[in-house]
PDB file of C-alpha atoms in Angstrom:
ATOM      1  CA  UNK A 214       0.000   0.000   0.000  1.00  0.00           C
ATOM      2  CA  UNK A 215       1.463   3.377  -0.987  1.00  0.00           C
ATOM      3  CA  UNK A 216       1.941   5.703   1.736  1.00  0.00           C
ATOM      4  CA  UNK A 217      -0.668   8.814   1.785  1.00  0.00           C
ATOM      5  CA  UNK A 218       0.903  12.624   0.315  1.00  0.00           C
ATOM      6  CA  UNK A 219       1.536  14.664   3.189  1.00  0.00           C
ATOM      7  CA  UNK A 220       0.902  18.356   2.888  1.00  0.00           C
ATOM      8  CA  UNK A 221       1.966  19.390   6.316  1.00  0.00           C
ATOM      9  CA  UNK A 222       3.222  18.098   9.582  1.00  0.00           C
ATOM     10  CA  UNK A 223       4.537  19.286  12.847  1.00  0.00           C
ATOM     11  CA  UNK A 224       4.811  18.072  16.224  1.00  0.00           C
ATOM     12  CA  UNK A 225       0.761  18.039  16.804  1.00  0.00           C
ATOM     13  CA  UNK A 226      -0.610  18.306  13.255  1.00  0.00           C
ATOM     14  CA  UNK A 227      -0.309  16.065  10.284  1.00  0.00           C
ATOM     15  CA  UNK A 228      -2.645  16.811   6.892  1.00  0.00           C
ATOM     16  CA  UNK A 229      -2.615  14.573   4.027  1.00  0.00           C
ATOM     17  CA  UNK A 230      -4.191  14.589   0.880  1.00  0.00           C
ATOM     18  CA  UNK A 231      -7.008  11.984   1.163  1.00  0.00           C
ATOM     19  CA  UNK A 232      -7.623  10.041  -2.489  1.00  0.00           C
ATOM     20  CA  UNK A 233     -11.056  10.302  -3.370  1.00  0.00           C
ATOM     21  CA  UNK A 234     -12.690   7.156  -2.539  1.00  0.00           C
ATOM     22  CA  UNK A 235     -11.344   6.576   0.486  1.00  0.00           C
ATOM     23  CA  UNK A 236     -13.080   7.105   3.771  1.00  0.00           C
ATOM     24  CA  UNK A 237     -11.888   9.029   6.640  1.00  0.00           C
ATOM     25  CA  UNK A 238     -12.803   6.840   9.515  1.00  0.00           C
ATOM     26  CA  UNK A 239     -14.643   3.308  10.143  1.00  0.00           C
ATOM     27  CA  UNK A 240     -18.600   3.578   9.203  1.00  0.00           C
ATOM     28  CA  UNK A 241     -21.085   0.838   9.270  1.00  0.00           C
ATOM     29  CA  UNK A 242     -22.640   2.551   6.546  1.00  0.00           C
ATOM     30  CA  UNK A 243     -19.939   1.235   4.148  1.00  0.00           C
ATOM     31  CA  UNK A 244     -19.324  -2.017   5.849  1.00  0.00           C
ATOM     32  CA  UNK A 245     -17.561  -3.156   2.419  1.00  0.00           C
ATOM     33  CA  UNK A 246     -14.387  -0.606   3.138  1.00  0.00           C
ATOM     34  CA  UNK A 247     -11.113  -1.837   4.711  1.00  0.00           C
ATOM     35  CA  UNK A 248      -9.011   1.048   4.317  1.00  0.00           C
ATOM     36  CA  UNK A 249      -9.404   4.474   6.202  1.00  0.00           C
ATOM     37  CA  UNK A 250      -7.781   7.361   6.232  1.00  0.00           C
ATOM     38  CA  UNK A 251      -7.084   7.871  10.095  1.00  0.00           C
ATOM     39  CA  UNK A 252      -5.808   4.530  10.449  1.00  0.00           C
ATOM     40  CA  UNK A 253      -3.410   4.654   7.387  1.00  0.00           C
ATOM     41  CA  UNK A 254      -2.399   8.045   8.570  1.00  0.00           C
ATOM     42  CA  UNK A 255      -1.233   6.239  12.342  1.00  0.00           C
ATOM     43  CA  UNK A 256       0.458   3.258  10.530  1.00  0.00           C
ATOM     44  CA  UNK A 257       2.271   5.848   8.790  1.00  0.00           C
ATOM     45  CA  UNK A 258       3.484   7.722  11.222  1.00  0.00           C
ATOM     46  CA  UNK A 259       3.735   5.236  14.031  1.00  0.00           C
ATOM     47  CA  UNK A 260       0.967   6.875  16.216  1.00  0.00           C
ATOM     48  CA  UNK A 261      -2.575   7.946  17.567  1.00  0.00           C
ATOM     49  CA  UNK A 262      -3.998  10.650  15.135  1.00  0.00           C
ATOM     50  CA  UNK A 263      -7.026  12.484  16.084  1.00  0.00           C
ATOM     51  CA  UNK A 264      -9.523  13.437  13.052  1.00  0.00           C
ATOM     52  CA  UNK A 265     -10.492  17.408  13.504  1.00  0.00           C
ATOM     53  CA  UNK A 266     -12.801  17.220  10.663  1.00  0.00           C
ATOM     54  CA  UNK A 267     -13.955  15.427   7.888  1.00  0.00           C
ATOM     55  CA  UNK A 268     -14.380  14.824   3.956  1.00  0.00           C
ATOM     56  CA  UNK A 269     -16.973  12.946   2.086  1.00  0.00           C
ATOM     57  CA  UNK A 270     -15.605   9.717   0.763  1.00  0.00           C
ATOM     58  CA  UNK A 271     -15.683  10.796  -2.853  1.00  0.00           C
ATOM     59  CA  UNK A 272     -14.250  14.263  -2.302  1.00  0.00           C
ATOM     60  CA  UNK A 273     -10.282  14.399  -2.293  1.00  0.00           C
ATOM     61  CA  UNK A 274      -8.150  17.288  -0.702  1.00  0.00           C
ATOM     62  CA  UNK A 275      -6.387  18.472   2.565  1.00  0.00           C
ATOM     63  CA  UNK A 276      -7.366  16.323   5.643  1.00  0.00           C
ATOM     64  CA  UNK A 277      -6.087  17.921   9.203  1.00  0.00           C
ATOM     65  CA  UNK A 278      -5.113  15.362  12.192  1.00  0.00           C
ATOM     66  CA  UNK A 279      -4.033  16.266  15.458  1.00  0.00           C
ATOM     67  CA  UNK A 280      -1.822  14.164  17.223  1.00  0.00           C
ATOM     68  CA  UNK A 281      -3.088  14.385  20.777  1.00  0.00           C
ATOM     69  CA  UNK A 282      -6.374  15.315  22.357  1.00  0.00           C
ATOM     70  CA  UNK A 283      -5.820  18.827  23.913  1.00  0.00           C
ATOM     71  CA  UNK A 284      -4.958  20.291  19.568  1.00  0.00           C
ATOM     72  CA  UNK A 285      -7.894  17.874  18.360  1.00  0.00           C
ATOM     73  CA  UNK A 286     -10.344  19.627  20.917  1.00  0.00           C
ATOM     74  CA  UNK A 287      -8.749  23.213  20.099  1.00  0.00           C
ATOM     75  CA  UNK A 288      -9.081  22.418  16.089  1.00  0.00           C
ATOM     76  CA  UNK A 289     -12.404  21.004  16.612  1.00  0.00           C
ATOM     77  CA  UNK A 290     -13.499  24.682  18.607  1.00  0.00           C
ATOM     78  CA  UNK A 291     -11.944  26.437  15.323  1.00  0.00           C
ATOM     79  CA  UNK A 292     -13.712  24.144  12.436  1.00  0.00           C
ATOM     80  CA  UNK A 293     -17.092  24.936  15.087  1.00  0.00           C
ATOM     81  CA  UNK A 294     -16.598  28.650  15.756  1.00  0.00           C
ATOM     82  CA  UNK A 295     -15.714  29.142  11.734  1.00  0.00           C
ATOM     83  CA  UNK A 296     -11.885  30.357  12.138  1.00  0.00           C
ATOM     84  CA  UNK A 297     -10.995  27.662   9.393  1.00  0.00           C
ATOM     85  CA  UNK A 298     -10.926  29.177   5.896  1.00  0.00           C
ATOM     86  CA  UNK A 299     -11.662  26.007   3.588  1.00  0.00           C
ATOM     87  CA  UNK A 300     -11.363  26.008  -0.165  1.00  0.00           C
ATOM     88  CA  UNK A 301     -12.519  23.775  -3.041  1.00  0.00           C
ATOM     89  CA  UNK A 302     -12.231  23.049  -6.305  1.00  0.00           C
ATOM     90  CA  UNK A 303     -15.316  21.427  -8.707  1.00  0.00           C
ATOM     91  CA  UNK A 304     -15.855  20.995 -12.215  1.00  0.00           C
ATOM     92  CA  UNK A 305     -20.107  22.074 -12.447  1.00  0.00           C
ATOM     93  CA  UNK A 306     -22.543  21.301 -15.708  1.00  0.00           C
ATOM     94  CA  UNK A 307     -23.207  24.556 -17.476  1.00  0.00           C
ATOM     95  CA  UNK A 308     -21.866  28.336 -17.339  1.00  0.00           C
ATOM     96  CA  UNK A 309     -22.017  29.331 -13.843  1.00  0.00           C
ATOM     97  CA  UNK A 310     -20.122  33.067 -13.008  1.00  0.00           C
ATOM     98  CA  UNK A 311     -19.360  34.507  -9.516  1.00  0.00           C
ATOM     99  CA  UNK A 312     -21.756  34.553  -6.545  1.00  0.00           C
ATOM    100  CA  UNK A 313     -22.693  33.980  -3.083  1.00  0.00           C
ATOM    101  CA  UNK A 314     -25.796  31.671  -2.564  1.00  0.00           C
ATOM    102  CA  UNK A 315     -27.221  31.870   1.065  1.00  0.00           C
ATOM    103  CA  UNK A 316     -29.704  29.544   1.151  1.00  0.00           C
ATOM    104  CA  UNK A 317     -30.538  26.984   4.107  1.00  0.00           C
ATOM    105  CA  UNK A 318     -30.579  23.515   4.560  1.00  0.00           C
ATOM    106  CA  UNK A 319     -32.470  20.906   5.946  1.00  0.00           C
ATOM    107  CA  UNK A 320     -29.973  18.026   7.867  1.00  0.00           C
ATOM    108  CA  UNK A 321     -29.747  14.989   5.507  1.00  0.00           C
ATOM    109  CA  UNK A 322     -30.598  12.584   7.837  1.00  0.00           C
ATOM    110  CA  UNK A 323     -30.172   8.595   7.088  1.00  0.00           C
ATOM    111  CA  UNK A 324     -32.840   5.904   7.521  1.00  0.00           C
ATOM    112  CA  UNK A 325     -31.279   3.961   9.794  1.00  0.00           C
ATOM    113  CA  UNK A 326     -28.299   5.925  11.740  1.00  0.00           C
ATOM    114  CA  UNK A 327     -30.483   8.713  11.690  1.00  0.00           C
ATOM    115  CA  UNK A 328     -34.002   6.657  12.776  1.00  0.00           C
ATOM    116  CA  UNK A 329     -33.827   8.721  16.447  1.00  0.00           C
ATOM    117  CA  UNK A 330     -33.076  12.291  15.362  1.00  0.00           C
ATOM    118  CA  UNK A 331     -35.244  14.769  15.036  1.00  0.00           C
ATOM    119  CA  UNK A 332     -36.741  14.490  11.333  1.00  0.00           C
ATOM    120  CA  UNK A 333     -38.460  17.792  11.844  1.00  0.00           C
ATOM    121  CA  UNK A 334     -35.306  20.168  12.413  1.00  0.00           C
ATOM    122  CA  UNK A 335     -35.570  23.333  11.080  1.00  0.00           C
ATOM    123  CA  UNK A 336     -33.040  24.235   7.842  1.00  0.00           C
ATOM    124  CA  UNK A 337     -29.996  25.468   9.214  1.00  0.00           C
ATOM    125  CA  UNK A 338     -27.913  28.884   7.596  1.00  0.00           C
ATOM    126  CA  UNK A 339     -25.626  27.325   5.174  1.00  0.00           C
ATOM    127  CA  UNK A 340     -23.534  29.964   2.523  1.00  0.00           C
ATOM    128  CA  UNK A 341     -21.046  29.428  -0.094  1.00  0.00           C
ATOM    129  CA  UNK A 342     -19.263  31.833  -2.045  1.00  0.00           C
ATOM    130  CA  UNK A 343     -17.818  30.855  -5.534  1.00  0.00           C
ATOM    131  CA  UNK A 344     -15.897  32.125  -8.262  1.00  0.00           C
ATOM    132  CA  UNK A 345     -15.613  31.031 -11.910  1.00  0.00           C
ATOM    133  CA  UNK A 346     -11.968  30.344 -12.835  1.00  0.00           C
ATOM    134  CA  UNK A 347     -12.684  29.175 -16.363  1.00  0.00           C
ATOM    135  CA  UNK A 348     -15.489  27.967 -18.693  1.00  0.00           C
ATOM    136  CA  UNK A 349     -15.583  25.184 -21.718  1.00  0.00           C
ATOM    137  CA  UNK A 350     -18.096  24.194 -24.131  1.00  0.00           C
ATOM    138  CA  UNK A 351     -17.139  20.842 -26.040  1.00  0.00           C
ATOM    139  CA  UNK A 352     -19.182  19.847 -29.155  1.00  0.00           C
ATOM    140  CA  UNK A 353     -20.918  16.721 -27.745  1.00  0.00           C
ATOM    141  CA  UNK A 354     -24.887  16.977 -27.509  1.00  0.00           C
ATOM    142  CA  UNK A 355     -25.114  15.400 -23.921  1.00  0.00           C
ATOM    143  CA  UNK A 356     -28.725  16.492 -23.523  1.00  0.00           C
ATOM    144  CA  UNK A 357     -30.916  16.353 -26.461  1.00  0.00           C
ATOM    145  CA  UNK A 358     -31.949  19.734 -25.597  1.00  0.00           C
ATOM    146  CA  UNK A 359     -28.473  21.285 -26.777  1.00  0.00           C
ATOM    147  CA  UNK A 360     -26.101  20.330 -29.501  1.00  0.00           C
ATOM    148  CA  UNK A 361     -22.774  21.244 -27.293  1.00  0.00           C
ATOM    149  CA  UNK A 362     -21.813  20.900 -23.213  1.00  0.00           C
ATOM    150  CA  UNK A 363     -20.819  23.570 -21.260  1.00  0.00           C
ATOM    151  CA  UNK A 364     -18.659  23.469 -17.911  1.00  0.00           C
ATOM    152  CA  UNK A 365     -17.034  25.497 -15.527  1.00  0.00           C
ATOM    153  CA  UNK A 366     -14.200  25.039 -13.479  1.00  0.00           C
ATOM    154  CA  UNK A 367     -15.185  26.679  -9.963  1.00  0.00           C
ATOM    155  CA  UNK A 368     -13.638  27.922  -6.551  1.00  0.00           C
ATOM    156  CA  UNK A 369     -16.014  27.283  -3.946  1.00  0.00           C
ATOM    157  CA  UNK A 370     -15.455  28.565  -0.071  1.00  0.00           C
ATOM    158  CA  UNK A 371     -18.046  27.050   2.034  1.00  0.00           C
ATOM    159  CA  UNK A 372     -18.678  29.783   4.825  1.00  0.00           C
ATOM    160  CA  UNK A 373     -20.356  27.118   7.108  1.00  0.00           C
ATOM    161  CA  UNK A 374     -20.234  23.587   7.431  1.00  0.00           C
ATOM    162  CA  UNK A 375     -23.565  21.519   6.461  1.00  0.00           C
ATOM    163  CA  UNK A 376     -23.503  18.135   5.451  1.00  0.00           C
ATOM    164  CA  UNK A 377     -23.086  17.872   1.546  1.00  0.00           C
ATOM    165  CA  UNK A 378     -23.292  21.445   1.106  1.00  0.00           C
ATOM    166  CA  UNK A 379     -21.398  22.355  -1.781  1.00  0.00           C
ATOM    167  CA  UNK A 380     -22.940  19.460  -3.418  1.00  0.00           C
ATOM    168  CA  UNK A 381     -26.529  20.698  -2.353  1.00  0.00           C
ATOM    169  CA  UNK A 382     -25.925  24.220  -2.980  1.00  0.00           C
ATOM    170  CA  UNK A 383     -24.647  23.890  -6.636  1.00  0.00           C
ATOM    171  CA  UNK A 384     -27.803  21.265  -7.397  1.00  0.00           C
ATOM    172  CA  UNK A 385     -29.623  24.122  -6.151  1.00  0.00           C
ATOM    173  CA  UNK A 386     -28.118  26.842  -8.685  1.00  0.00           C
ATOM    174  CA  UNK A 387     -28.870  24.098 -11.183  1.00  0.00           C
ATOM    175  CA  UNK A 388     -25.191  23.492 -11.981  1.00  0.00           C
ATOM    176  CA  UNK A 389     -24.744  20.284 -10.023  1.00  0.00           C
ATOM    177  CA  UNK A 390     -20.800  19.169  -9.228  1.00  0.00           C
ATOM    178  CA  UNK A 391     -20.186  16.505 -11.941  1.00  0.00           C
ATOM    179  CA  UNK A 392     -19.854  12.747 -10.457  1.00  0.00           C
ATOM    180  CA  UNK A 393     -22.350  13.574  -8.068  1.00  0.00           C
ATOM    181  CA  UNK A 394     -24.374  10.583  -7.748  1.00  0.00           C
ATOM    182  CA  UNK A 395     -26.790  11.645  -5.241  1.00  0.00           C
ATOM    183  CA  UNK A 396     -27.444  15.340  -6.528  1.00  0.00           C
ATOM    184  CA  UNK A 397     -25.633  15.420  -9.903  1.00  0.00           C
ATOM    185  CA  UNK A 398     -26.983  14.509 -13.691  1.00  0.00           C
ATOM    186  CA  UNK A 399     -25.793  11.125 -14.467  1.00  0.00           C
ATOM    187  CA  UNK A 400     -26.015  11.966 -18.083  1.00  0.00           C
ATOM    188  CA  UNK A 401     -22.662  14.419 -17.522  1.00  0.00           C
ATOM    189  CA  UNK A 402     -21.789  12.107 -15.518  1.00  0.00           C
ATOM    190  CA  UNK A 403     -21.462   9.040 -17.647  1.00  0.00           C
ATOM    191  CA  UNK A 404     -20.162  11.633 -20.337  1.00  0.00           C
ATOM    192  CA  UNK A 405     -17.629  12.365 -18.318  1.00  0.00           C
ATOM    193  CA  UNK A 406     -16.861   8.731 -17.442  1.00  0.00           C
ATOM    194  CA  UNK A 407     -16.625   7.921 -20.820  1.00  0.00           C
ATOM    195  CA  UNK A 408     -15.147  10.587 -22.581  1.00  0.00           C
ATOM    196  CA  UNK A 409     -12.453  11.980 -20.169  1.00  0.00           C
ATOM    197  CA  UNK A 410     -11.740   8.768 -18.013  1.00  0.00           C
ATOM    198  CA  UNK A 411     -13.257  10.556 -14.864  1.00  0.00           C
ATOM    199  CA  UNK A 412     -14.589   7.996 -12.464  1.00  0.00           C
ATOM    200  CA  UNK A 413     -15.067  10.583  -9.350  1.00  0.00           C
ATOM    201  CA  UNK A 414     -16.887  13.524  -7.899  1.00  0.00           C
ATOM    202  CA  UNK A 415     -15.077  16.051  -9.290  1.00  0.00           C
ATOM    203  CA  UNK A 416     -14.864  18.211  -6.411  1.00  0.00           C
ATOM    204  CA  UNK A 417     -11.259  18.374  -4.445  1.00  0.00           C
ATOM    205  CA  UNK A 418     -10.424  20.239  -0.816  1.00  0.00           C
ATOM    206  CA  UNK A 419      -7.567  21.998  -2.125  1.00  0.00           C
ATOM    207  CA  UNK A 420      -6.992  25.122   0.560  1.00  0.00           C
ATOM    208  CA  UNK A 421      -7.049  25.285   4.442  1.00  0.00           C
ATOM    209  CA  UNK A 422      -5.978  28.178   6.320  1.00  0.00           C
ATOM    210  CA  UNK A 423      -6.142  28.844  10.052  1.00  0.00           C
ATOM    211  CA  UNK A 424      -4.109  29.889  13.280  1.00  0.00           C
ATOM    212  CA  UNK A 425      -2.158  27.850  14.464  1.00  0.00           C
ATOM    213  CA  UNK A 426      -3.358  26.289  17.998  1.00  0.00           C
ATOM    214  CA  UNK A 427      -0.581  26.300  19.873  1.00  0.00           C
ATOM    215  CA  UNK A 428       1.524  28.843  18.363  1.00  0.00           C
ATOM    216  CA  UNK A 429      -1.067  31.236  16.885  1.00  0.00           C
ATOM    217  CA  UNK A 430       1.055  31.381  13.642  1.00  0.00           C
ATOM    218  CA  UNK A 431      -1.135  31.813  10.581  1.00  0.00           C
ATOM    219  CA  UNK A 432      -1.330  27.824   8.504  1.00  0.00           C
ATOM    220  CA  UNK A 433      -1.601  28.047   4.873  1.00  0.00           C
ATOM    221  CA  UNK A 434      -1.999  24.883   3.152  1.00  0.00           C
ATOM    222  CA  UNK A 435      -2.749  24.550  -0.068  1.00  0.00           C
ATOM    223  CA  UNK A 436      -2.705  21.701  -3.429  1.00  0.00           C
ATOM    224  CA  UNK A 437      -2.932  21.396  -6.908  1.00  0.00           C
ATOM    225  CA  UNK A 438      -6.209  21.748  -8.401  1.00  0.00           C
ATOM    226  CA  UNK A 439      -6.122  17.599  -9.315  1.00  0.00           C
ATOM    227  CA  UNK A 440      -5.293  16.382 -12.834  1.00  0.00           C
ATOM    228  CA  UNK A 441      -9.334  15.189 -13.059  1.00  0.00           C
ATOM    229  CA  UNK A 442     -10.420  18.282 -12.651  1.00  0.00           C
ATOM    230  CA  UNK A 443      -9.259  20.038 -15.643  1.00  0.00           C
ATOM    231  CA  UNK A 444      -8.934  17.450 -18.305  1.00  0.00           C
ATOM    232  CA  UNK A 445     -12.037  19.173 -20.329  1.00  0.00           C
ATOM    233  CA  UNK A 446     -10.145  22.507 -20.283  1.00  0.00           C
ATOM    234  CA  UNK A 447      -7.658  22.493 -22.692  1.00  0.00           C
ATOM    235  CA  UNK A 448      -7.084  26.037 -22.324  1.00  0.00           C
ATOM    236  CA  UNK A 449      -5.517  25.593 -18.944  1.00  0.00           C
ATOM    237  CA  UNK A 450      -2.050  25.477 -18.608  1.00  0.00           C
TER     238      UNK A 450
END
């Protein structure tokens, strides 16, 4: 097993760059997995790791560990009071431009973990601010409504933390993230699958920035925009 990119480590924090596909702890829900990302983070390193946050098992990007309890429980206040600046990266169906969507949402709750919460919570405030970096349109009639396909490459910065959110919110704008299953259009995303190789959700964590809990020193991490994520936009360098 190949060890997992590190993008940053000191004596209490480690972040990696999770693969997309891989989940970042043990779930019942996908009882099928064997490999996680907090235990192949302590096998690498050769000790406990503490997850501060979390990723949805198709999204890639910058994962933060602590490595003890006292910087996972001062993380875990930052992520919760919003002092983490998070940024992402998505490929969306269609021209989208620059905006800020406020718009609420209702917990997704699941059948069965979820059986005892409250199913009649109110929405809660969720807002995202994103920014158009560049825009294709590639002569393939993927809906019979239009004789070309239009994308945009986006930079998304989720200013609170709902479940799903960026998924939900660019459904909502009626550019959905393409590879989303659960929100997306599976025709872009079998065009996608089939044209350009891409067999993810093309949405990547690829900026975290936040003071440092210990020291107070200003963390800047940052990646690539991934290789997936650009392959229909040949005017990128």
């Amino acid at each position: 097993m190949s060890e997992l990119d590190v993008v940053y480590d000191d004596a209490s924090l480690i972040a990696i760059d999770k693969p997309s596909g891989l989940l970042v702890h043990r779930s019942w829900l996908a009882k099928e997995a064997t490999e996680f990302a907090l235990q192949r983070v302590r096998d690498q390193i050769g000790q406990r790791v503490y997850p501060v946050h979390r990723l949805d098992r198709p999204t890639s990007g910058i994962l933060l560990f602590a490595k003890d309890a006292d910087t996972a429980r001062l993380l875990t206040q930052a992520f919760t009071e919003r002092q983490v600046h998070k940024g992402y990266h998505a490929v969306v169906r269609g021209y989208l431009g620059d905006g800020s969507l406020d718009y609420p949402l209702r917990e997704e709750l699941d059948k069965i973990a979820d059986k005892h919460a409250d199913q009649d919570k109110e929405p809660q405030p969720a807002v995202t601010d994103y920014q158009c970096l560049a825009q294709v349109e590639l002569p393939f009639s993927v809906s019979k409504k239009h004789s070309t396909s239009r994308y945009s490459l986006m930079h998304l910065q989720p200013k609170t933390g709902r479940k799903h959110q960026l998924r939900r919110h660019m459904s909502h704008l009626r550019h959905p993230i393409i590879g989303d299953t659960n929100h997306g259009d599976g025709r872009h995303n079998r065009f996608f699958r089939e044209q350009f190789d891409c067999h993810r959700l093309l949405l990547a964590a690829t900026s975290l920035a936040f003071a440092h809990p210990h020291s107070g020193q200003a963390v800047e991490l940052q990646l690539p925009i991934p290789d997936e994520l650009t392959r229909a936009f040949p005017s990128l360098p």
